[in-house]
Structures are given as structure tokens and as C-alpha cells.
XYZ file of C-alpha atoms in Angstrom:
345
model
C 33.056 0.206 -100.659
C 29.521 0.537 -98.869
C 30.561 2.788 -96.021
C 28.151 0.966 -93.503
C 29.901 -2.321 -94.684
C 33.203 -0.969 -94.027
C 32.562 0.019 -90.694
C 31.111 -3.441 -89.810
C 34.003 -5.354 -91.204
C 36.481 -3.308 -89.118
C 33.788 -4.013 -86.003
C 34.374 -7.685 -86.982
C 37.447 -8.918 -88.422
C 36.682 -12.402 -87.652
C 34.280 -13.098 -90.670
C 34.115 -14.682 -93.899
C 32.252 -13.565 -97.347
C 28.956 -15.065 -96.528
C 29.133 -12.462 -93.358
C 29.454 -9.454 -95.861
C 26.784 -11.037 -97.987
C 24.536 -11.114 -94.986
C 25.113 -7.692 -94.138
C 24.333 -6.672 -97.633
C 21.050 -8.600 -97.880
C 19.707 -6.716 -94.863
C 20.480 -3.477 -95.977
C 18.824 -4.140 -99.286
C 16.071 -6.588 -98.375
C 15.188 -5.818 -95.091
C 14.108 -8.439 -92.390
C 10.851 -9.392 -93.723
C 12.273 -13.173 -94.164
C 12.364 -13.668 -90.909
C 8.896 -12.950 -89.805
C 5.770 -15.496 -90.031
C 3.951 -14.694 -86.878
C 4.379 -12.263 -83.795
C 4.124 -15.274 -81.079
C 6.841 -17.394 -82.808
C 8.991 -14.426 -83.456
C 8.979 -13.315 -80.061
C 9.589 -16.814 -79.176
C 12.779 -16.836 -81.223
C 13.948 -13.604 -79.412
C 13.138 -15.043 -75.936
C 15.489 -18.479 -77.115
C 18.341 -16.170 -77.909
C 18.523 -14.010 -74.546
C 21.367 -14.971 -72.614
C 20.865 -14.415 -69.177
C 24.946 -14.551 -68.370
C 25.336 -11.219 -70.434
C 24.405 -7.646 -69.485
C 20.972 -5.631 -70.226
C 22.913 -3.551 -72.657
C 21.564 -2.658 -76.106
C 23.601 -1.700 -78.822
C 22.336 -0.070 -82.212
C 24.531 -0.844 -85.317
C 23.663 1.260 -88.375
C 23.254 -0.986 -91.619
C 21.855 2.069 -93.914
C 20.390 5.360 -93.774
C 16.947 3.603 -92.123
C 17.878 0.631 -90.659
C 19.993 -0.805 -88.272
C 21.006 -3.985 -86.239
C 19.840 -3.938 -82.385
C 21.841 -6.385 -80.621
C 21.047 -7.844 -77.359
C 22.532 -10.027 -74.654
C 19.934 -10.474 -71.957
C 16.644 -8.693 -72.053
C 13.375 -8.640 -69.363
C 10.523 -9.646 -70.950
C 9.110 -6.028 -71.630
C 12.414 -5.287 -73.592
C 11.644 -8.512 -75.398
C 8.333 -7.669 -76.153
C 9.130 -4.078 -77.698
C 12.027 -5.231 -79.844
C 9.877 -8.189 -81.143
C 7.050 -5.027 -82.134
C 9.991 -3.250 -83.238
C 11.344 -5.793 -85.717
C 7.702 -6.974 -87.221
C 6.638 -3.555 -87.774
C 10.175 -2.812 -89.524
C 9.721 -5.907 -91.534
C 6.439 -4.876 -92.820
C 7.674 -1.314 -93.659
C 10.623 -2.136 -95.720
C 10.118 -3.053 -99.366
C 12.848 -5.413 -100.469
C 15.073 -4.230 -103.428
C 16.816 -6.763 -105.300
C 18.169 -4.591 -107.603
C 19.818 -2.734 -105.065
C 21.205 -6.102 -103.609
C 22.765 -7.130 -106.804
C 24.200 -3.641 -107.502
C 25.885 -3.709 -103.896
C 26.928 -7.340 -104.611
C 28.662 -6.084 -107.943
C 30.501 -3.727 -105.926
C 31.753 -5.950 -103.419
C 33.212 -8.080 -106.329
C 35.571 -5.351 -107.497
C 37.292 -5.721 -103.902
C 37.710 -8.884 -104.051
C 39.939 -12.039 -105.351
C 38.887 -14.735 -108.014
C 37.467 -16.982 -105.804
C 35.317 -14.645 -103.829
C 34.346 -13.197 -107.056
C 33.185 -16.378 -108.265
C 31.624 -17.383 -105.310
C 29.562 -13.995 -105.463
C 28.369 -14.648 -108.959
C 27.273 -18.240 -107.857
C 25.298 -16.389 -105.016
C 23.394 -14.285 -107.513
C 22.719 -16.948 -109.930
C 20.912 -18.610 -107.062
C 18.630 -15.912 -106.873
C 20.388 -14.228 -103.963
C 18.652 -15.973 -100.934
C 18.882 -15.297 -97.325
C 22.062 -16.574 -95.766
C 23.140 -17.584 -92.485
C 26.273 -16.256 -90.425
C 29.372 -18.311 -90.984
C 30.868 -20.445 -87.956
C 33.569 -18.421 -87.499
C 31.811 -15.241 -86.885
C 29.054 -17.276 -84.792
C 32.238 -18.730 -82.739
C 33.949 -15.070 -82.274
C 30.975 -12.834 -81.611
C 27.713 -15.195 -80.831
C 25.321 -12.846 -82.756
C 21.532 -12.066 -81.424
C 20.202 -8.958 -83.162
C 17.183 -7.848 -85.052
C 16.723 -5.419 -87.760
C 14.931 -2.317 -86.847
C 13.910 1.283 -88.249
C 16.838 3.069 -86.357
C 14.575 6.201 -85.433
C 12.264 4.161 -83.351
C 15.169 3.091 -80.818
C 15.492 7.049 -79.789
C 12.045 6.278 -78.230
C 12.927 2.481 -76.899
C 12.166 3.362 -73.135
C 9.001 5.087 -73.979
C 7.683 1.812 -76.220
C 8.808 -0.071 -72.695
C 6.724 1.795 -70.694
C 3.530 1.457 -73.265
C 4.155 -2.219 -73.360
C 4.791 -2.387 -69.335
C 1.418 -0.511 -68.908
C -0.558 -2.670 -71.158
C 0.545 -5.792 -69.256
C -1.325 -4.500 -66.057
C -4.347 -2.527 -67.904
C -6.642 -2.801 -70.634
C -5.505 0.390 -72.235
C -3.058 3.367 -71.689
C -3.567 7.240 -72.617
C -0.482 9.229 -73.767
C -0.240 12.878 -74.214
C 2.708 14.237 -76.585
C 3.178 17.971 -75.867
C 6.055 20.415 -76.906
C 6.730 23.439 -79.016
C 5.788 23.551 -82.686
C 8.044 21.691 -85.052
C 9.635 19.348 -82.747
C 8.032 16.390 -84.060
C 5.017 15.410 -81.895
C 2.835 14.463 -84.832
C 5.937 12.193 -86.052
C 6.288 10.775 -82.714
C 2.446 9.944 -82.796
C 2.788 8.570 -86.082
C 5.314 6.000 -84.860
C 2.966 4.641 -82.097
C 0.417 4.591 -85.052
C 2.521 2.385 -87.150
C 3.607 0.082 -83.956
C 0.245 -0.403 -82.109
C -2.183 0.158 -84.980
C -4.103 2.965 -83.727
C -5.532 6.252 -84.786
C -3.991 9.586 -82.813
C -5.841 12.421 -81.848
C -4.812 15.864 -83.076
C -5.277 18.843 -80.827
C -5.152 20.933 -84.201
C -8.703 19.447 -84.699
C -9.388 21.430 -81.362
C -8.132 25.021 -82.609
C -9.830 27.745 -81.254
C -12.874 28.946 -83.176
C -13.223 32.502 -84.391
C -15.897 33.501 -82.003
C -13.863 32.425 -78.850
C -10.681 34.275 -79.604
C -11.622 37.372 -77.369
C -8.556 39.436 -75.788
C -9.400 37.773 -72.609
C -9.062 34.281 -73.756
C -5.970 34.777 -75.763
C -4.468 36.288 -72.788
C -4.914 33.178 -70.867
C -2.231 30.624 -70.705
C -2.996 27.752 -73.094
C -6.112 29.775 -73.754
C -5.313 29.045 -77.816
C -7.081 25.747 -77.824
C -10.631 24.916 -77.288
C -10.212 22.730 -74.287
C -13.668 22.648 -73.303
C -14.936 20.966 -76.316
C -11.818 18.809 -75.784
C -13.217 17.651 -72.256
C -16.660 17.134 -73.505
C -15.870 15.180 -76.847
C -12.554 13.449 -75.938
C -11.668 13.128 -72.305
C -15.070 12.684 -70.624
C -15.693 9.710 -73.163
C -12.450 8.177 -72.488
C -12.752 8.637 -68.754
C -16.375 6.768 -68.815
C -14.909 4.089 -71.448
C -17.554 5.288 -74.023
C -16.959 6.004 -77.618
C -15.214 8.559 -78.854
C -16.452 10.782 -81.699
C -15.349 14.342 -82.252
C -15.548 17.461 -84.447
C -13.181 18.748 -86.722
C -12.410 22.278 -86.835
C -10.661 23.273 -90.150
C -8.413 26.322 -89.372
C -8.073 26.871 -92.713
C -11.700 26.882 -93.251
C -12.510 28.618 -90.083
C -15.487 26.082 -89.829
C -15.863 22.672 -88.434
C -15.623 19.986 -90.992
C -16.535 16.468 -90.497
C -16.381 14.225 -87.585
C -13.763 11.675 -86.286
C -15.140 8.563 -85.050
C -12.344 6.522 -83.320
C -12.568 2.939 -82.764
C -11.573 1.444 -79.218
C -7.863 1.329 -78.746
C -5.548 -0.214 -76.611
C -3.192 2.567 -76.992
C -4.985 6.324 -77.046
C -2.418 9.130 -78.360
C -3.544 12.524 -77.853
C -0.701 14.754 -79.551
C -0.111 18.561 -79.993
C 0.232 21.812 -78.290
C -1.751 22.451 -75.145
C -2.818 18.785 -74.908
C -1.204 19.091 -71.403
C -3.240 21.733 -70.693
C -3.974 21.876 -66.714
C -7.674 20.886 -67.368
C -6.755 18.137 -69.654
C -3.275 16.795 -68.150
C -4.888 14.416 -65.650
C -6.267 12.229 -68.488
C -2.849 10.556 -69.144
C -1.017 7.546 -67.955
C 1.790 8.789 -69.767
C 3.300 12.475 -70.697
C 5.807 13.027 -73.165
C 7.391 16.435 -74.110
C 9.249 17.312 -77.267
C 12.052 19.804 -77.556
C 13.880 21.150 -80.184
C 16.546 23.968 -80.560
C 15.125 27.585 -81.589
C 17.373 27.375 -84.562
C 16.174 24.048 -85.745
C 12.391 24.868 -85.137
C 12.841 28.108 -87.372
C 14.195 26.004 -90.045
C 11.279 23.375 -90.009
C 8.980 25.914 -89.724
C 10.130 27.857 -92.827
C 10.422 24.567 -94.716
C 6.973 23.621 -93.711
C 5.018 26.647 -93.821
C 7.084 28.759 -95.817
C 8.502 32.793 -95.213
C 4.414 34.179 -95.340
C 3.478 32.098 -92.680
C 6.459 32.503 -90.287
C 5.938 35.728 -88.919
C 2.656 34.625 -87.436
C 4.651 31.723 -85.677
C 7.248 34.100 -84.683
C 5.122 36.992 -83.468
C 2.091 35.086 -82.034
C 2.329 31.347 -81.838
C 5.611 30.179 -80.612
C 5.323 33.135 -77.595
C 1.975 31.742 -76.753
C 3.451 28.262 -76.596
C 6.476 29.525 -74.635
C 4.467 31.046 -71.998
C 2.236 27.782 -71.727
C 5.246 25.421 -72.010
C 6.736 27.435 -68.628
C 3.491 28.383 -67.036
C 2.481 24.773 -66.915
C 6.034 23.482 -66.089
C 5.749 20.856 -68.832
C 9.299 19.723 -68.302
C 8.276 18.650 -64.493
C 5.101 16.963 -65.567
C 6.795 14.979 -68.387
C 7.642 11.110 -68.074
C 9.948 11.561 -71.032
C 11.471 14.196 -72.324
C 13.214 14.113 -76.136
C 15.236 16.081 -77.945
C 14.307 15.832 -81.748
C 16.771 18.169 -83.202
C 18.539 15.384 -85.124
C 15.291 13.920 -86.750
C 12.952 15.735 -89.503
C 9.999 15.950 -87.289
C 6.567 17.339 -87.938
C 4.362 19.257 -85.334
């Protein structure tokens, strides 16, 4: 039996066959069937909120990627976050009818003749979405949405973003931390949820002409912070259009420009983005961490054995010195240990 379904059935013993089918449907087909437009989707969540219940949000795995997010009471910001996560998850989940049918055929093997006939009839109907049984609803009063479970790790950050957008036209977020800790990965999640383009500090790698011994001895000197201030920080503070040159560290030269559209959420991600000269730009500051052994594994997998000595002897010590000297942990609004996720720098 599907291990996720097995756990589900143990948690909810008062159920019927249709509830098992519904779980398998979510696992294979996602939640796109419930999304017509964002305001209506949010209104449905608000209708399901129970003010008599607590604010606890419970995650329940459906498969390796998706989870049910159960809720009782939600404040308005939490409802907006859950709705955003639900809609984005639905858009990003590719329905897999073949997988659903295979799961149903597997389920049949554990059932008696009557349930087997019911499953065959359901397959013959084209495997439509089904509702929970009256038995399940009576015992458990289900209220949940289907979400990519990795996003739930950052739910409090998304709450802060939504809260900020209620009172201001835009919010600016800095994501810093050690290499391999998942800074780019988190920026990508925000990009998926808010339809924005992040700014990568990799584009501000220090040009060769500036790599003097004195500059590299500076805390945080391994980034072209002067150019960042001129091409990104000052335009953002002035409310102007942002257009910056892209430094290609492989070419050792500038390679194109990035014209950033006007956005409600701006994300600057990468090592040294919270440099003291830059740090007052942000409304929200995030620091990503990972254990050293996990960092080593990720760098080896991403950059290979040939590049690893450069990281180990040069870049990681420079980052460590910067993180400690600038006291980034104390500066951060959010700190995430990303050791369980396959994060990219």
C-alpha cells in the first residue's frame, strides 16, 4: 500500500473508500481542480475558517512533494499566504492520470469484491474529483489546502511579506548566508509565489582589477558593493528603474545588463548582500545556515572536486569572517537551517 495513504488511514480511522480515493487523487493530480481565480479561492478559505478553533496550522504529507495544510482559525494574513501557496502549488503540479490509475489498481488489491467494483466504476467514469464522505466530515471537520510542502518551512517569512504589502507598496528582502545554504533556492520560491525577478549578488562579483590584497583583506570585500550601491541600492531608494550590469565571473568581464521591472517584492540574494554599506536597504533580512558537512556535500555535488579547494581555502573562510564580523545572525529577521533541503547557493 502507498505508505502515505497508510499513514493517512491510521490517522483517520473513521473513513470510507471515497476518502481513500480522494487522497490518491490529490497525490497524483494535485489541487488545480479547485482553483478558478484567486479572490474566489481566498473567499472559500475564509468561509472555512472556524473562529472557535486555534490558530494551529498542521502539515500532513500526501507524497514526496505535496502536503495537506490543515487549518482551524486563521488571521487575514495567514489566509492570504495559504491561498497564495495553494494557487502556486496547483499551477506547478502536473496532473498524472496514469499514476492515479496505477495507485487505484494497487488499492484494489487490498479490498474486497464490493470495493473493487466501486474502484473499477470510478476508473470507468474517468477518475473525477470526489468529495469526502459524510462519515469523514462528521468526525474530522476537514479544512485544508494542498501545498508544496517545502514552502511551509518558510510560512512565517511569507506572512511577513504579506503583512508588509498591506501597508506599503513594496517590500525589499535580503537573503544572505554561507555558500550552499539555499539562498538562491529560497529566492526562487519567492519568485514563483510573487512573479518577481530576484537580484543575484553573483552578478556583482569583484572584478579582477579591484582584487587588490587590501580589498580582499576587507570584511565583505569580495563583492563589488560600490557598483551595487550605484546600480541597485540608490535606484531602489529613489523609486527609479533598476538596470545593472552583469559581471560574468567565468569570463572575467561584464556580460549584458539586467533591466528589472517594477515589482511589489524585491529580493536580493547571495553572500555579502547584507554588507554594512547595503544592509539598511532591506525591510526583511533572512540568513540561511547549514552544517559544515552538508555544505561540503553540496559544493562537491554542484561544483566538483576541482573547484572545492578554492571554496575550502578561500571563499568559505572569507564568508565565515564576514558572517561573524557583521553579526548577521543578530541582524536577521529570519534564520533558516536548510540542511534537509537540496539548496542552491
